[in-house]
């Protein structure tokens, strides 16, 4: 156990001391910020205003809160995965630069070595994303704060769940990688692709039906939806209080992927958590089995 | 002296290629043992098996009387390895690297501080302890590598081409510390090197080729068997050297004659006293041993 803790500490320390590695993991969230700052925020703002029926006056603060909530949910759903992948690439980098040989000659078991990468990826991902979340909360506070403590706790819980999912997924994907080229390929694919397939850049509801159906099979869709629901709960409550018709609110929710339909069935929050937890369990068991086989 | 590493009929193949073929040798406790061979001779495979990193196909490998297949945790505590390239974490400081690696041997807290202070004075680490590994010179990095390899006080230190790429001054300093460790702690050193002058100081040498031993013995035994002594004669004309009726090679300022034994040299000099006015007898070198035993010229990478 002590060897696992010590090796985990080493991995976390190496990740945070390697500035290149750390900043690479923040590239996708930064791209997202730039997209929002340049045009996405404007598009969503106009969209929300156009949906609200005439006769209902909603404040800029509420609109800003909706746009901000969407940004925050996208940001967190992407960074939980990209940070996990980049942090976990240390497992591959140790193979590429042979650092693993220096660890393998110690009396640390192979299983503990594998587990340490899993643990350190999770810790690094949680640390970075809690900091990102705090920045996001401050941003929302200045844009328009309608959240309650429940929403904040649920967002933090979502970070925990998605960090675990990112850790398990990256551990399985990265396990068999062994070259710099593979590191670059996976890093690029995750950075460029994950934002799209999880609906962070554009809501999945804006994609065509076939793509929506395909993406509804991926756990990432539900992870983003959880963040959306919990970061937009406050503004929706406020819209309810302002007596904005429920069908309009539901329309907005659907447009923002707060409601996901899986073959004509509405996927509830409880089912979304179940899908994610089951995915985490399957991927973690798979990773441990792969590790057990290792000599 | 007891055998600290005992290898008997060790065999390891990769597909159809036999990397190690029926290898048997013994390393005695406290000795400097050189394990030589060109790249691909089977050195790394053997080292990886000794370290428990690779499974053997057949044969037995005992380290400190323990079979490597039975208790590799015990064996790993007994062995320290200095790899050909520095494998310390480049972004971490020397101190952090040693602290982390010590912790993997359960050396923490006061025990670590005590051990670190010992190593720090031995390898002059104080001046570089706060520097990240990537900022160190080759020599400084090597000092840190060796300190890391012996952080847990191993009985055997495996050195895989430890001084390749280092300047002669740094090499000399590193060997001074290693020899001190041998003397003070009876440390066994298992060395692979491409510098034959380093191997010349060994207690015992094994030369491998294609996974098998082709020569072994003390440096003297190997020199006597594989390297010829030479007489270098200076200030003499070619007509005069021809009178000796021996094959010769022209060198700067003179000629070189290969001799098989010192008796032969003595006899030659006595018989031709008038020709031997300025000369020296040079003992065979380890380079010649390697060249003659393997048929390969050693290339330092």
Coordinates of C-alpha atoms in Angstrom, one line a residue, chain A residues 1-292:
Chain A
X1 CA 0.0 0.0 0.0
X2 CA 2.8 2.4 0.9
X3 CA 4.5 1.8 -2.4
X4 CA 1.3 2.6 -4.2
X5 CA 0.9 5.9 -2.3
X6 CA 4.6 6.8 -3.0
X7 CA 4.4 6.0 -6.7
X8 CA 1.1 7.9 -7.0
X9 CA 2.7 10.9 -5.3
X10 CA 5.5 10.7 -7.9
X11 CA 3.2 10.5 -10.8
X12 CA 1.2 13.6 -9.6
X13 CA 4.4 15.5 -9.0
X14 CA 5.8 14.7 -12.4
X15 CA 2.5 15.7 -14.1
X16 CA 2.3 19.1 -12.4
X17 CA 6.0 19.7 -12.8
X18 CA 5.9 19.0 -16.5
X19 CA 4.4 22.3 -17.7
X20 CA 4.1 21.1 -21.3
X21 CA 2.0 18.2 -20.2
X22 CA -0.1 20.3 -17.9
X23 CA -0.9 23.0 -20.5
X24 CA -1.6 20.4 -23.2
X25 CA -4.5 19.1 -21.1
X26 CA -6.0 22.6 -21.0
X27 CA -5.9 23.2 -24.8
X28 CA -9.4 22.0 -25.4
X29 CA -11.0 24.0 -22.6
X30 CA -9.1 27.0 -23.9
X31 CA -10.4 26.4 -27.4
X32 CA -13.9 26.2 -26.0
X33 CA -13.4 29.5 -24.1
X34 CA -12.2 31.2 -27.3
X35 CA -15.2 29.8 -29.3
X36 CA -17.6 31.2 -26.7
X37 CA -15.8 34.5 -26.4
X38 CA -15.7 35.0 -30.2
X39 CA -19.1 33.8 -31.4
X40 CA -20.9 31.0 -29.6
X41 CA -22.0 33.1 -26.7
X42 CA -23.6 35.6 -29.1
X43 CA -25.4 32.9 -31.0
X44 CA -26.8 31.3 -27.9
X45 CA -27.8 34.6 -26.4
X46 CA -29.8 35.5 -29.6
X47 CA -31.2 32.0 -29.7
X48 CA -32.6 32.2 -26.1
X49 CA -34.1 35.6 -26.7
X50 CA -35.8 34.5 -29.9
X51 CA -37.3 31.4 -28.1
X52 CA -38.9 33.5 -25.3
X53 CA -42.5 34.4 -26.4
X54 CA -43.5 38.0 -26.8
X55 CA -44.9 39.6 -23.6
X56 CA -42.3 37.9 -21.3
X57 CA -39.5 40.2 -20.3
X58 CA -36.5 38.4 -19.0
X59 CA -33.4 40.2 -17.7
X60 CA -30.0 40.2 -19.2
X61 CA -28.7 38.7 -16.0
X62 CA -30.9 35.6 -16.6
X63 CA -29.8 35.3 -20.2
X64 CA -26.2 35.7 -19.2
X65 CA -26.7 33.1 -16.6
X66 CA -28.1 30.7 -19.2
X67 CA -25.2 31.3 -21.6
X68 CA -22.7 31.1 -18.7
X69 CA -24.2 27.9 -17.5
X70 CA -23.9 26.4 -20.9
X71 CA -20.2 27.5 -21.1
X72 CA -19.4 26.1 -17.7
X73 CA -21.1 22.8 -18.4
X74 CA -19.2 22.4 -21.7
X75 CA -15.9 23.4 -20.2
X76 CA -16.1 21.0 -17.3
X77 CA -17.4 18.1 -19.3
X78 CA -14.5 18.5 -21.7
X79 CA -11.7 19.2 -19.2
X80 CA -12.6 16.3 -17.0
X81 CA -11.7 14.0 -20.0
X82 CA -8.8 15.9 -21.6
X83 CA -7.0 16.4 -18.2
X84 CA -7.5 12.7 -17.4
X85 CA -6.1 11.7 -20.8
X86 CA -3.1 14.0 -20.7
X87 CA -2.3 13.1 -17.1
X88 CA -2.6 9.4 -17.9
X89 CA -0.2 9.7 -20.9
X90 CA 2.5 9.7 -18.2
X91 CA 2.0 5.9 -18.2
X92 CA 3.0 5.9 -21.9
X93 CA 5.7 8.5 -21.6
X94 CA 7.3 6.4 -18.9
X95 CA 7.5 3.6 -21.4
X96 CA 8.8 5.8 -24.2
X97 CA 11.6 7.4 -22.2
X98 CA 12.3 4.1 -20.3
X99 CA 11.6 5.7 -16.8
X100 CA 9.4 2.6 -16.2
X101 CA 12.6 0.5 -16.1
X102 CA 13.9 2.5 -13.1
X103 CA 10.6 1.8 -11.4
X104 CA 10.4 -1.9 -12.4
X105 CA 13.8 -2.5 -10.7
X106 CA 12.3 -1.5 -7.3
X107 CA 10.4 -4.0 -5.2
X108 CA 7.1 -2.4 -6.3
X109 CA 4.7 -4.9 -7.8
X110 CA 3.5 -4.5 -11.4
X111 CA -0.1 -4.3 -10.2
X112 CA 0.8 -1.4 -7.8
X113 CA 2.6 0.4 -10.6
X114 CA -0.5 0.1 -12.9
X115 CA -2.8 1.2 -10.1
X116 CA -0.6 4.2 -9.3
X117 CA -1.1 5.6 -12.8
X118 CA -4.9 5.1 -12.3
X119 CA -4.9 6.8 -8.9
X120 CA -2.6 9.7 -9.9
X121 CA -4.7 10.4 -13.1
X122 CA -7.8 10.6 -10.9
X123 CA -6.2 12.9 -8.3
X124 CA -4.6 15.2 -11.0
X125 CA -8.0 15.4 -12.9
X126 CA -9.9 16.1 -9.7
X127 CA -7.5 18.8 -8.6
X128 CA -7.4 20.6 -11.9
X129 CA -11.2 20.4 -12.4
X130 CA -12.1 21.6 -8.9
X131 CA -9.9 24.6 -9.6
X132 CA -11.6 25.0 -13.0
X133 CA -15.0 24.7 -11.3
X134 CA -14.2 27.4 -8.7
X135 CA -13.2 29.7 -11.6
X136 CA -16.4 28.8 -13.3
X137 CA -18.5 29.6 -10.2
X138 CA -16.8 33.0 -9.9
X139 CA -17.6 33.6 -13.6
X140 CA -21.3 32.6 -13.1
X141 CA -21.5 34.8 -10.0
X142 CA -20.6 37.8 -12.1
X143 CA -22.8 36.8 -15.0
X144 CA -25.9 36.0 -13.0
X145 CA -26.1 33.7 -10.0
X146 CA -29.3 31.6 -9.7
X147 CA -27.7 28.4 -8.3
X148 CA -28.3 27.0 -4.9
X149 CA -26.0 24.9 -2.7
X150 CA -27.6 21.7 -4.1
X151 CA -26.6 22.7 -7.7
X152 CA -23.1 23.4 -6.6
X153 CA -22.8 20.0 -4.8
X154 CA -24.2 18.2 -7.8
X155 CA -21.7 19.9 -10.1
X156 CA -18.9 18.8 -7.8
X157 CA -20.3 15.3 -7.7
X158 CA -20.5 15.3 -11.5
X159 CA -16.8 16.3 -11.6
X160 CA -16.0 13.4 -9.4
X161 CA -17.9 11.0 -11.6
X162 CA -16.6 12.3 -14.9
X163 CA -13.1 12.4 -13.6
X164 CA -13.4 8.7 -12.6
X165 CA -14.9 8.0 -16.1
X166 CA -12.0 9.9 -17.8
X167 CA -9.5 8.1 -15.6
X168 CA -10.9 4.7 -16.4
X169 CA -11.4 5.4 -20.1
X170 CA -7.9 6.9 -20.6
X171 CA -6.3 4.0 -18.6
X172 CA -7.8 1.4 -20.9
X173 CA -7.1 3.4 -24.1
X174 CA -3.5 4.3 -23.1
X175 CA -2.6 1.0 -21.7
X176 CA -1.2 -0.5 -24.9
X177 CA 0.4 2.6 -26.3
X178 CA 4.2 2.6 -26.3
X179 CA 5.5 5.3 -28.7
X180 CA 5.7 9.1 -29.0
X181 CA 3.7 8.9 -32.2
X182 CA 0.8 7.1 -30.5
X183 CA 0.9 9.7 -27.6
X184 CA 0.6 12.5 -30.2
X185 CA -2.2 10.7 -32.1
X186 CA -4.3 10.0 -29.0
X187 CA -3.7 13.5 -27.6
X188 CA -4.8 15.1 -30.8
X189 CA -7.8 12.9 -31.3
X190 CA -9.1 13.5 -27.8
X191 CA -8.4 17.2 -27.8
X192 CA -10.0 17.7 -31.2
X193 CA -12.7 15.2 -31.1
X194 CA -14.1 14.9 -27.6
X195 CA -15.6 18.4 -27.6
X196 CA -17.7 17.5 -30.6
X197 CA -18.9 14.0 -29.6
X198 CA -19.8 15.0 -26.1
X199 CA -21.8 18.0 -27.3
X200 CA -19.5 20.6 -25.7
X201 CA -18.8 22.7 -28.9
X202 CA -22.4 22.3 -30.3
X203 CA -25.4 20.7 -28.5
X204 CA -26.0 17.2 -29.7
X205 CA -29.6 18.2 -30.4
X206 CA -28.3 20.4 -33.2
X207 CA -26.8 17.4 -35.0
X208 CA -28.7 15.3 -37.5
X209 CA -30.9 12.4 -36.3
X210 CA -28.5 9.6 -37.3
X211 CA -25.6 11.2 -35.5
X212 CA -27.8 11.9 -32.5
X213 CA -28.8 8.2 -32.3
X214 CA -25.1 7.1 -32.6
X215 CA -24.0 9.6 -29.9
X216 CA -26.8 8.4 -27.6
X217 CA -24.9 5.2 -27.2
X218 CA -21.9 7.0 -25.7
X219 CA -21.6 7.7 -22.0
X220 CA -20.0 11.0 -22.7
X221 CA -23.4 12.3 -24.0
X222 CA -24.9 11.8 -20.6
X223 CA -21.9 13.2 -18.8
X224 CA -22.3 16.5 -20.6
X225 CA -26.1 16.4 -20.0
X226 CA -25.6 16.0 -16.2
X227 CA -23.4 19.1 -16.2
X228 CA -25.9 21.0 -18.3
X229 CA -28.8 20.1 -16.0
X230 CA -27.0 21.0 -12.8
X231 CA -25.4 24.2 -14.1
X232 CA -28.7 25.4 -15.7
X233 CA -31.0 24.3 -12.9
X234 CA -30.9 27.8 -11.3
X235 CA -31.8 29.8 -14.4
X236 CA -34.6 27.3 -15.3
X237 CA -36.0 27.7 -11.7
X238 CA -36.0 31.5 -12.2
X239 CA -37.7 31.1 -15.6
X240 CA -40.3 29.0 -13.9
X241 CA -40.8 31.7 -11.2
X242 CA -41.3 34.2 -14.0
X243 CA -44.1 32.0 -15.3
X244 CA -42.5 31.4 -18.6
X245 CA -44.5 28.5 -20.1
X246 CA -43.2 25.1 -19.2
X247 CA -43.2 24.0 -22.9
X248 CA -40.8 26.9 -23.7
X249 CA -38.5 25.9 -20.8
X250 CA -38.6 22.3 -22.0
X251 CA -37.8 23.4 -25.5
X252 CA -34.8 25.2 -24.2
X253 CA -33.8 22.2 -22.1
X254 CA -34.0 19.9 -25.1
X255 CA -32.1 22.3 -27.3
X256 CA -29.3 22.4 -24.7
X257 CA -29.1 18.6 -24.3
X258 CA -30.6 18.7 -20.7
X259 CA -33.1 16.2 -22.0
X260 CA -31.7 13.3 -23.9
X261 CA -34.0 11.0 -25.8
X262 CA -32.9 7.4 -26.3
X263 CA -35.1 5.7 -28.9
X264 CA -38.2 7.7 -27.9
X265 CA -37.5 7.3 -24.2
X266 CA -36.5 10.2 -22.0
X267 CA -33.3 9.5 -20.1
X268 CA -33.7 10.6 -16.5
X269 CA -30.8 12.0 -14.4
X270 CA -30.8 8.7 -12.4
X271 CA -30.4 6.7 -15.6
X272 CA -27.6 9.0 -16.7
X273 CA -25.7 8.4 -13.4
X274 CA -26.3 4.7 -13.8
X275 CA -24.9 4.7 -17.3
X276 CA -21.8 6.5 -16.2
X277 CA -21.2 4.4 -13.1
X278 CA -21.6 1.2 -15.0
X279 CA -19.2 2.5 -17.7
X280 CA -16.7 3.3 -14.9
X281 CA -17.1 -0.1 -13.4
X282 CA -16.6 -1.9 -16.7
X283 CA -13.6 0.1 -17.8
X284 CA -12.0 -0.1 -14.4
X285 CA -12.4 -3.9 -14.2
X286 CA -11.0 -4.1 -17.8
X287 CA -8.0 -2.0 -16.8
X288 CA -7.3 -4.1 -13.7
X289 CA -7.6 -7.3 -15.8
X290 CA -5.1 -6.0 -18.3
X291 CA -2.8 -5.1 -15.4
X292 CA -3.1 -8.5 -13.9

